[in-house]
Coordinates of C-alpha atoms and ligand atoms in Angstrom, one line a residue:
X1 CA 209.5 67.8 192.9
X2 CA 211.1 64.5 192.3
X3 CA 214.0 64.0 190.0
X4 CA 215.1 60.4 188.5
X5 CA 218.9 60.5 187.9
X6 CA 219.9 58.0 185.1
X7 CA 223.5 56.8 184.6
X8 CA 223.7 54.6 181.6
X9 CA 227.0 52.8 180.9
X10 CA 227.6 50.2 178.0
X11 CA 225.8 47.2 180.1
X12 CA 224.1 48.9 182.8
X13 CA 221.8 51.5 183.8
X14 CA 221.8 53.0 187.3
X15 CA 219.1 55.0 188.7
X16 CA 218.3 57.0 191.8
X17 CA 215.1 58.8 192.8
X18 CA 215.4 62.1 194.6
X19 CA 213.2 64.4 196.6
X20 CA 215.8 67.2 195.9
X21 CA 213.7 70.1 198.2
X22 CA 213.9 67.5 201.1
X23 CA 217.4 66.2 199.9
X24 CA 216.5 62.5 200.1
X25 CA 217.1 59.6 198.0
X26 CA 213.7 57.6 198.0
X27 CA 215.0 54.8 195.9
X28 CA 218.0 53.4 193.8
X29 CA 219.1 50.5 191.9
X30 CA 220.7 49.2 188.9
X31 CA 220.1 47.0 185.6
X32 CA 223.0 45.2 184.8
X33 CA 224.2 42.9 181.9
X34 CA 222.0 44.9 179.3
X35 CA 222.2 43.0 176.0
X36 CA 223.5 39.6 177.8
X37 CA 221.4 36.5 178.0
X38 CA 219.3 36.5 181.5
X39 CA 219.0 40.5 181.6
X40 CA 217.0 42.9 179.2
X41 CA 217.6 43.5 175.5
X42 CA 218.7 47.0 175.6
X43 CA 218.6 50.3 177.4
X44 CA 215.2 51.1 176.6
X45 CA 214.0 47.8 178.2
X46 CA 216.1 48.7 181.2
X47 CA 214.2 52.1 181.5
X48 CA 211.0 50.2 181.5
X49 CA 212.2 47.9 184.1
X50 CA 213.3 50.9 186.3
X51 CA 209.8 52.6 185.8
X52 CA 208.0 49.5 186.6
X53 CA 210.1 49.0 189.9
X54 CA 209.4 52.6 190.9
X55 CA 205.8 52.2 190.4
X56 CA 205.2 48.7 191.4
X57 CA 202.2 48.4 193.4
X58 CA 203.5 46.8 196.5
X59 CA 207.1 48.0 196.6
X60 CA 207.1 50.9 194.4
X61 CA 207.9 54.1 196.0
X62 CA 205.5 56.5 193.6
X63 CA 202.3 55.6 192.4
X64 CA 202.6 56.7 188.9
X65 CA 205.4 57.9 186.7
X66 CA 203.5 61.3 186.5
X67 CA 205.2 61.9 189.9
X68 CA 208.4 62.2 188.5
X69 CA 208.9 65.9 187.7
X70 CA 212.2 65.8 185.8
X71 CA 215.3 63.4 184.8
X72 CA 219.0 64.1 185.1
X73 CA 221.1 62.1 182.7
X74 CA 225.0 61.7 183.5
X75 CA 226.8 62.3 180.1
X76 CA 230.3 61.8 179.9
X77 CA 231.4 64.0 177.0
X78 CA 230.0 67.5 176.3
X79 CA 233.2 68.7 174.2
X80 CA 233.7 72.5 174.5
X81 CA 230.1 73.4 174.2
X82 CA 228.8 72.5 177.2
X83 CA 230.1 74.3 180.1
X84 CA 227.0 73.6 182.5
X85 CA 224.5 71.1 182.7
X86 CA 221.7 71.8 180.2
X87 CA 217.9 71.1 179.4
X88 CA 217.9 68.2 176.7
X89 CA 216.4 69.6 173.4
X90 CA 217.0 67.9 169.9
X91 CA 219.7 70.4 169.1
X92 CA 221.7 69.3 172.3
X93 CA 221.2 65.5 171.6
X94 CA 222.5 66.2 168.1
X95 CA 225.7 67.7 169.7
X96 CA 226.3 64.7 172.1
X97 CA 225.9 62.4 169.1
X98 CA 228.6 64.6 167.7
X99 CA 230.9 64.1 170.8
X100 CA 230.1 60.3 170.6
X101 CA 233.1 60.3 168.5
X102 CA 235.5 61.4 171.0
X103 CA 233.6 59.1 173.7
X104 CA 232.4 56.0 171.9
X105 CA 232.2 53.9 174.8
X106 CA 230.5 56.3 176.8
X107 CA 228.2 59.1 175.2
X108 CA 226.1 56.4 173.0
X109 CA 224.6 54.5 176.1
X110 CA 223.7 57.8 177.6
X111 CA 221.9 58.9 174.3
X112 CA 220.1 55.5 174.6
X113 CA 219.1 56.4 178.0
X114 CA 217.8 59.5 177.0
X115 CA 216.1 58.5 173.9
X116 CA 214.2 55.8 175.9
X117 CA 213.3 58.2 178.5
X118 CA 211.8 60.9 176.1
X119 CA 209.6 57.7 174.7
X120 CA 208.8 56.1 177.9
X121 CA 208.6 59.1 180.0
X122 CA 207.2 61.3 177.5
X123 CA 206.6 65.0 178.3
X124 CA 209.1 65.2 181.4
X125 CA 211.9 67.6 181.0
X126 CA 215.3 66.1 181.0
X127 CA 218.7 67.6 181.8
X128 CA 222.3 66.4 181.0
X129 CA 225.0 66.6 183.4
X130 CA 228.4 66.4 181.8
X131 CA 231.6 65.0 183.1
X132 CA 233.7 67.3 181.3
X133 CA 231.9 70.5 181.9
X134 CA 233.4 71.3 185.5
X135 CA 236.8 71.6 183.8
X136 CA 236.0 73.9 181.2
X137 CA 237.6 76.7 183.1
X138 CA 241.1 75.1 182.7
X139 CA 243.2 77.7 181.0
X140 CA 244.7 76.9 177.8
X141 CA 248.3 76.5 178.9
X142 CA 246.9 73.6 180.9
X143 CA 244.4 72.0 178.6
X144 CA 246.6 71.8 175.2
X145 CA 249.0 69.3 174.6
X146 CA 252.6 70.0 173.1
X147 CA 251.2 68.8 169.5
X148 CA 251.1 70.9 166.3
X149 CA 248.2 73.1 167.2
X150 CA 246.2 72.3 164.0
X151 CA 245.3 68.8 165.7
X152 CA 243.5 70.9 168.3
X153 CA 241.8 73.1 165.8
X154 CA 241.0 70.4 163.5
X155 CA 240.1 67.5 165.8
X156 CA 239.4 69.0 169.0
X157 CA 242.6 67.4 170.6
X158 CA 243.3 68.7 174.0
X159 CA 242.6 67.7 177.6
X160 CA 239.0 67.5 178.6
X161 CA 239.2 66.0 182.1
X162 CA 236.5 63.6 183.4
X163 CA 234.9 62.8 186.8
X164 CA 233.9 66.6 187.1
X165 CA 230.5 66.0 188.9
X166 CA 232.5 64.3 191.3
X167 CA 235.2 67.2 191.6
X168 CA 232.5 69.9 192.0
X169 CA 230.5 67.9 194.4
X170 CA 233.5 67.4 196.9
X171 CA 235.0 70.7 196.4
X172 CA 231.8 72.5 197.3
X173 CA 231.3 70.2 200.3
X174 CA 234.8 71.0 201.4
X175 CA 234.0 74.7 201.2
X176 CA 230.8 73.9 203.5
X177 CA 233.1 71.7 205.9
X178 CA 235.9 74.2 206.3
X179 CA 233.1 77.1 206.5
X180 CA 234.9 79.2 204.0
X181 CA 233.7 80.5 200.7
X182 CA 234.6 78.5 197.7
X183 CA 236.0 81.6 196.2
X184 CA 238.8 82.0 198.5
X185 CA 239.9 78.3 198.8
X186 CA 242.7 76.3 196.9
X187 CA 241.8 72.7 197.0
X188 CA 243.1 69.4 195.4
X189 CA 240.5 66.7 195.0
X190 CA 241.5 63.0 194.8
X191 CA 238.9 60.7 192.9
X192 CA 240.1 57.3 193.5
X193 CA 237.6 54.9 192.3
X194 CA 238.5 52.3 189.8
X195 CA 239.1 55.1 187.3
X196 CA 241.3 57.6 189.4
X197 CA 241.5 61.4 188.6
X198 CA 242.6 64.6 190.7
X199 CA 242.0 68.3 190.1
X200 CA 243.1 71.5 191.1
X201 CA 240.3 73.9 192.1
X202 CA 241.2 77.1 192.9
X203 CA 238.4 79.7 193.8
X204 CA 235.6 77.2 193.0
X205 CA 237.0 76.7 189.5
X206 CA 238.8 73.6 187.9
X207 CA 242.2 74.8 186.7
X208 CA 243.9 71.7 186.0
X209 CA 242.8 67.9 186.1
X210 CA 245.0 64.6 185.6
X211 CA 242.6 63.0 183.0
X212 CA 243.1 64.3 179.4
X213 CA 241.5 63.6 176.1
X214 CA 240.4 60.3 177.2
X215 CA 240.2 59.1 180.8
X216 CA 243.6 57.1 180.3
X217 CA 245.9 60.0 181.4
X218 CA 247.3 60.8 184.5
X219 CA 247.2 58.5 187.7
X220 CA 247.6 54.9 187.9
X221 CA 244.2 53.5 188.2
X222 CA 242.7 50.2 188.4
X223 CA 243.3 49.1 184.7
X224 CA 244.3 52.1 182.8
X225 CA 248.2 52.8 182.8
X226 CA 248.1 56.8 183.3
X227 CA 250.8 59.0 182.2
X228 CA 253.4 57.8 179.9
X229 CA 255.6 58.3 177.2
X230 CA 253.7 57.8 173.8
X231 CA 257.1 56.7 172.4
X232 CA 256.9 53.5 174.7
X233 CA 253.4 52.5 173.2
X234 CA 254.8 53.0 169.5
X235 CA 257.5 50.8 170.7
X236 CA 255.4 48.2 172.1
X237 CA 253.4 48.3 169.1
X238 CA 255.9 47.7 166.6
X239 CA 258.0 45.2 168.6
X240 CA 254.9 42.9 169.3
X241 CA 253.0 43.6 165.9
X242 CA 250.0 44.8 167.8
X243 CA 246.8 46.2 166.3
X244 CA 245.5 49.6 167.2
X245 CA 242.5 47.8 169.0
X246 CA 244.7 45.4 171.1
X247 CA 247.0 48.0 172.4
X248 CA 244.0 50.4 173.5
X249 CA 242.8 47.4 175.3
X250 CA 246.0 46.8 176.9
X251 CA 246.6 50.5 178.0
X252 CA 242.8 50.6 179.3
X253 CA 242.0 47.1 180.4
X254 CA 245.2 45.4 181.4
X255 CA 247.5 48.4 182.7
X256 CA 247.6 50.2 186.0
X257 CA 247.3 48.3 189.3
X258 CA 246.2 45.2 187.2
X259 CA 249.1 45.2 185.1
X260 CA 251.5 45.8 187.7
X261 CA 250.5 43.6 190.7
X262 CA 249.5 40.8 188.3
X263 CA 246.8 40.1 190.7
X264 CA 243.8 42.4 190.4
X265 CA 242.5 45.9 189.7
X266 CA 240.8 46.0 192.9
X267 CA 242.5 47.9 195.6
X268 CA 241.4 45.6 198.2
X269 CA 242.7 42.3 196.7
X270 CA 246.1 44.1 196.2
X271 CA 246.2 45.3 199.7
X272 CA 245.6 41.5 201.0
X273 CA 248.1 40.3 198.5
X274 CA 250.9 42.8 199.7
X275 CA 250.6 41.2 203.3
X276 CA 252.4 38.0 202.2
X277 CA 255.8 37.3 201.1
X278 CA 257.3 36.3 197.7
X279 CA 256.9 37.7 194.1
X280 CA 253.2 38.2 194.4
X281 CA 253.6 40.0 197.4
X282 CA 256.4 42.2 195.5
X283 CA 254.3 43.1 192.8
X284 CA 251.4 44.2 194.9
X285 CA 253.6 46.1 197.1
X286 CA 255.0 47.8 194.0
X287 CA 251.5 48.6 192.6
X288 CA 250.5 50.2 195.7
X289 CA 253.9 52.3 195.9
X290 CA 253.2 53.3 192.4
X291 CA 249.6 54.3 193.0
X292 CA 250.5 56.5 196.2
X293 CA 253.7 58.2 194.4
X294 CA 251.7 59.5 191.4
X295 CA 249.2 60.9 193.9
X296 CA 252.0 62.6 195.6
X297 CA 253.6 64.1 192.5
X298 CA 250.2 65.6 191.2
X299 CA 249.5 67.1 194.7
X300 CA 253.1 68.6 194.5
X301 CA 252.3 70.0 190.9
X302 CA 249.0 71.5 191.6
X303 CA 250.0 73.2 194.8
X304 CA 252.7 75.0 192.7
X305 CA 249.8 75.8 189.8
X306 CA 247.5 77.3 192.7
X307 CA 250.2 79.0 194.3
X308 CA 249.1 77.6 197.6
X309 CA 246.9 74.8 199.2
X310 CA 244.1 74.8 202.0
X311 CA 243.1 71.1 201.9
X312 CA 243.6 67.9 199.7
X313 CA 240.1 65.7 199.4
X314 CA 239.9 62.1 199.1
X315 CA 236.9 60.6 197.7
X316 CA 235.5 57.5 195.6
X317 CA 236.0 53.8 196.5
X318 CA 239.6 53.8 197.3
X319 CA 239.7 57.4 198.5
X320 CA 236.7 57.0 201.0
X321 CA 237.7 53.5 202.3
X322 CA 241.4 53.9 202.8
X323 CA 242.2 56.0 205.6
X324 CA 245.9 54.7 205.7
X325 CA 246.5 55.8 202.0
X326 CA 245.3 59.2 202.9
X327 CA 247.7 59.0 206.2
X328 CA 250.4 58.1 204.3
X329 CA 250.1 60.8 201.5
X330 CA 249.5 63.3 204.4
X331 CA 252.4 62.1 206.4
X332 CA 254.9 62.1 203.6
X333 CA 253.9 65.5 202.6
X334 CA 253.8 67.0 205.8
X335 CA 257.2 68.8 204.9
X336 CA 256.3 69.9 201.5
X337 CA 252.6 71.3 201.7
X338 CA 251.9 74.5 203.5
X339 CA 251.5 74.0 207.2
X340 CA 247.8 75.0 207.3
X341 CA 246.6 72.4 204.6
X342 CA 244.1 69.7 205.8
X343 CA 243.5 66.2 204.4
X344 CA 240.0 65.2 204.5
X345 CA 237.9 62.4 203.2
X346 CA 234.7 63.2 201.9
X347 CA 232.2 60.8 200.3
X348 CA 231.1 61.8 196.9
X349 CA 227.5 62.0 195.6
X350 CA 227.2 62.4 191.7
X351 CA 224.0 61.3 191.6
X352 CA 222.9 64.0 194.1
X353 CA 224.5 66.9 192.2
X354 CA 222.9 65.5 189.1
X355 CA 219.4 65.6 190.8
X356 CA 220.2 69.3 192.1
X357 CA 221.2 70.5 188.6
X358 CA 218.1 69.0 186.9
X359 CA 215.9 70.3 189.7
X360 CA 217.2 73.9 189.3
X361 CA 217.3 74.0 185.6
X362 CA 213.6 72.7 185.2
X363 CA 212.4 74.8 188.2
X364 CA 213.9 78.0 186.5
X365 CA 212.2 77.0 183.3
X366 CA 208.7 76.6 184.9
X367 CA 209.0 79.9 187.0
X368 CA 210.0 81.4 183.6
X369 CA 207.3 80.2 182.0
X370 CA 204.6 81.2 184.6
X371 CA 205.9 85.0 184.6
X372 CA 205.6 84.9 180.9
X373 CA 201.7 83.9 181.1
Ligands
ADP401 P1 233.9 53.1 190.1 O1 234.9 53.8 189.5 O2 233.8 51.9 189.3 O3 232.9 54.1 190.5 P2 234.4 53.0 193.0 O4 234.7 54.3 193.5 O5 233.4 52.2 193.5 O6 234.8 52.6 191.3 O7 235.7 52.3 193.4 C1 236.5 51.2 193.4 C2 237.7 50.9 194.1 O8 237.2 51.2 195.6 C3 238.3 49.5 194.0 O9 239.7 49.6 193.7 C4 238.0 48.8 195.3 O10 238.9 48.0 195.7 C5 237.9 50.3 196.3 N1 237.2 49.9 197.2 C6 236.2 50.1 197.8 N2 235.7 49.6 198.9 C7 237.0 49.5 199.7 C8 237.4 49.4 201.0 N3 236.5 49.1 202.1 N4 238.6 49.2 201.3 C9 239.8 49.4 200.2 N5 239.3 49.7 199.2 C10 238.1 49.7 198.7

C-alpha cells in the first residue's frame, strides 16, 4: 500500500510518497510560497500540484491517484484528546479545528491540506499524526504550570510538548541500535533544528519535554528565546510600550540564536561568525555557549527525573550535522552522567513514522471490515 505523507505549513506543503511495506520513499518534494506571487493560490492548489507531479506522464512515480492507499497528515496540536494517531473523520476534523485556538499558526494550514485531500483524493482514507501525542504520558507534575489551577481547567493552559513524532522515531531507533527493549531504557532525545526541544523518554514513554504550552519554551532556538522569566517580558512590554503582537514576534522570531548573535538564526552562519575576532565573533560565541549550556542543563534535569540514563540522542539539522556539539556536550558531562550512558546521533524521519502510522491504522480498518463481511 502506498501512503502519501502531507505536511502543510502556513506557506508550504511538503509531501513524500512511501511504499511502507518495502520501507521505501518513492518521491518527495515541497510546494513553497503558497499564496505569494509566482506560486500557487492556496493549499488546495498545492495539493493539486502534488498529485499532478506524482502522476505526471513521463516523470511521475505512479500512473493514477488510485494507487495511493492512504494519506498521513502531520498535525501539530491534538490537545489532550488525541493521545495517538487517528483516522480522520468529521468529528476528528472538528476537534482539530477547536485546537486551532491553541495552535493558530499550525493547525489551520493542516486543516486546509486535509480538506483539499478529501476533495482531490476523494475516498482515500486519511490519518492525522499529532506532534503532541507522544507527550501525553507526561505526569501532571511535569505538565502543569505553577499558575492558579483554574487556568488549566478553564483554558487548557498546560505544557503539551511538540516534535513528538521525531522524539518517538529516534527513541525507537535508539532501542533498535542498542539492541534493548524500549521498556527498559532511559533516554534523552534532543531534536535540534530551527526549533529545538528535548524529551525524557523512560520505558518508551515521554515523561517530560522542554517545549510547553507553545513551542516557545525550553532550549535556545533559532529565533525563539526558550525559557525565561515571564516578568522580564512584562517589564519590556511596559518599558517599550509594545503591543502583544510585537512582543510575540520578538519572542518567537527575533530572539534565540538570532537575537544573541545578531548575525543569523542558522547555526552554520553562527559557527562561521564565531571563527573571527571582534564584537561579532564574541556574540556568535556567546550564542553557541548559551545553546550548549541549556542542553547540558536539561540533560542533568532529565537524568534526575528518570533516575538514570542509558543514552542521549541528537537529531535534526544541528543535531545530525554537528558532531563537535555532541562531543562537547558528552565531554563536559562525562563526570556527571552515568558512566554507561551513550551519546548517539540518529537521523530523524518524521515522515516515515507518519506513513507507518497511517498504514497500520488503515490496514487494521480494512482487516476489520473484511472480517465483518
Ligand atoms: P527545521 O526545524 O526547520 O526542520 P532543520 O532540522 O532542518 O530545521 O535544522 C535547521 C538547522 O540545522 C539550522 O540551524 C542549520 O544551520 C542547521 N544545520 C543544517 N545542516 C547543518 C550543517 N551541515 N552544519 C551545521 N548546522 C547545520
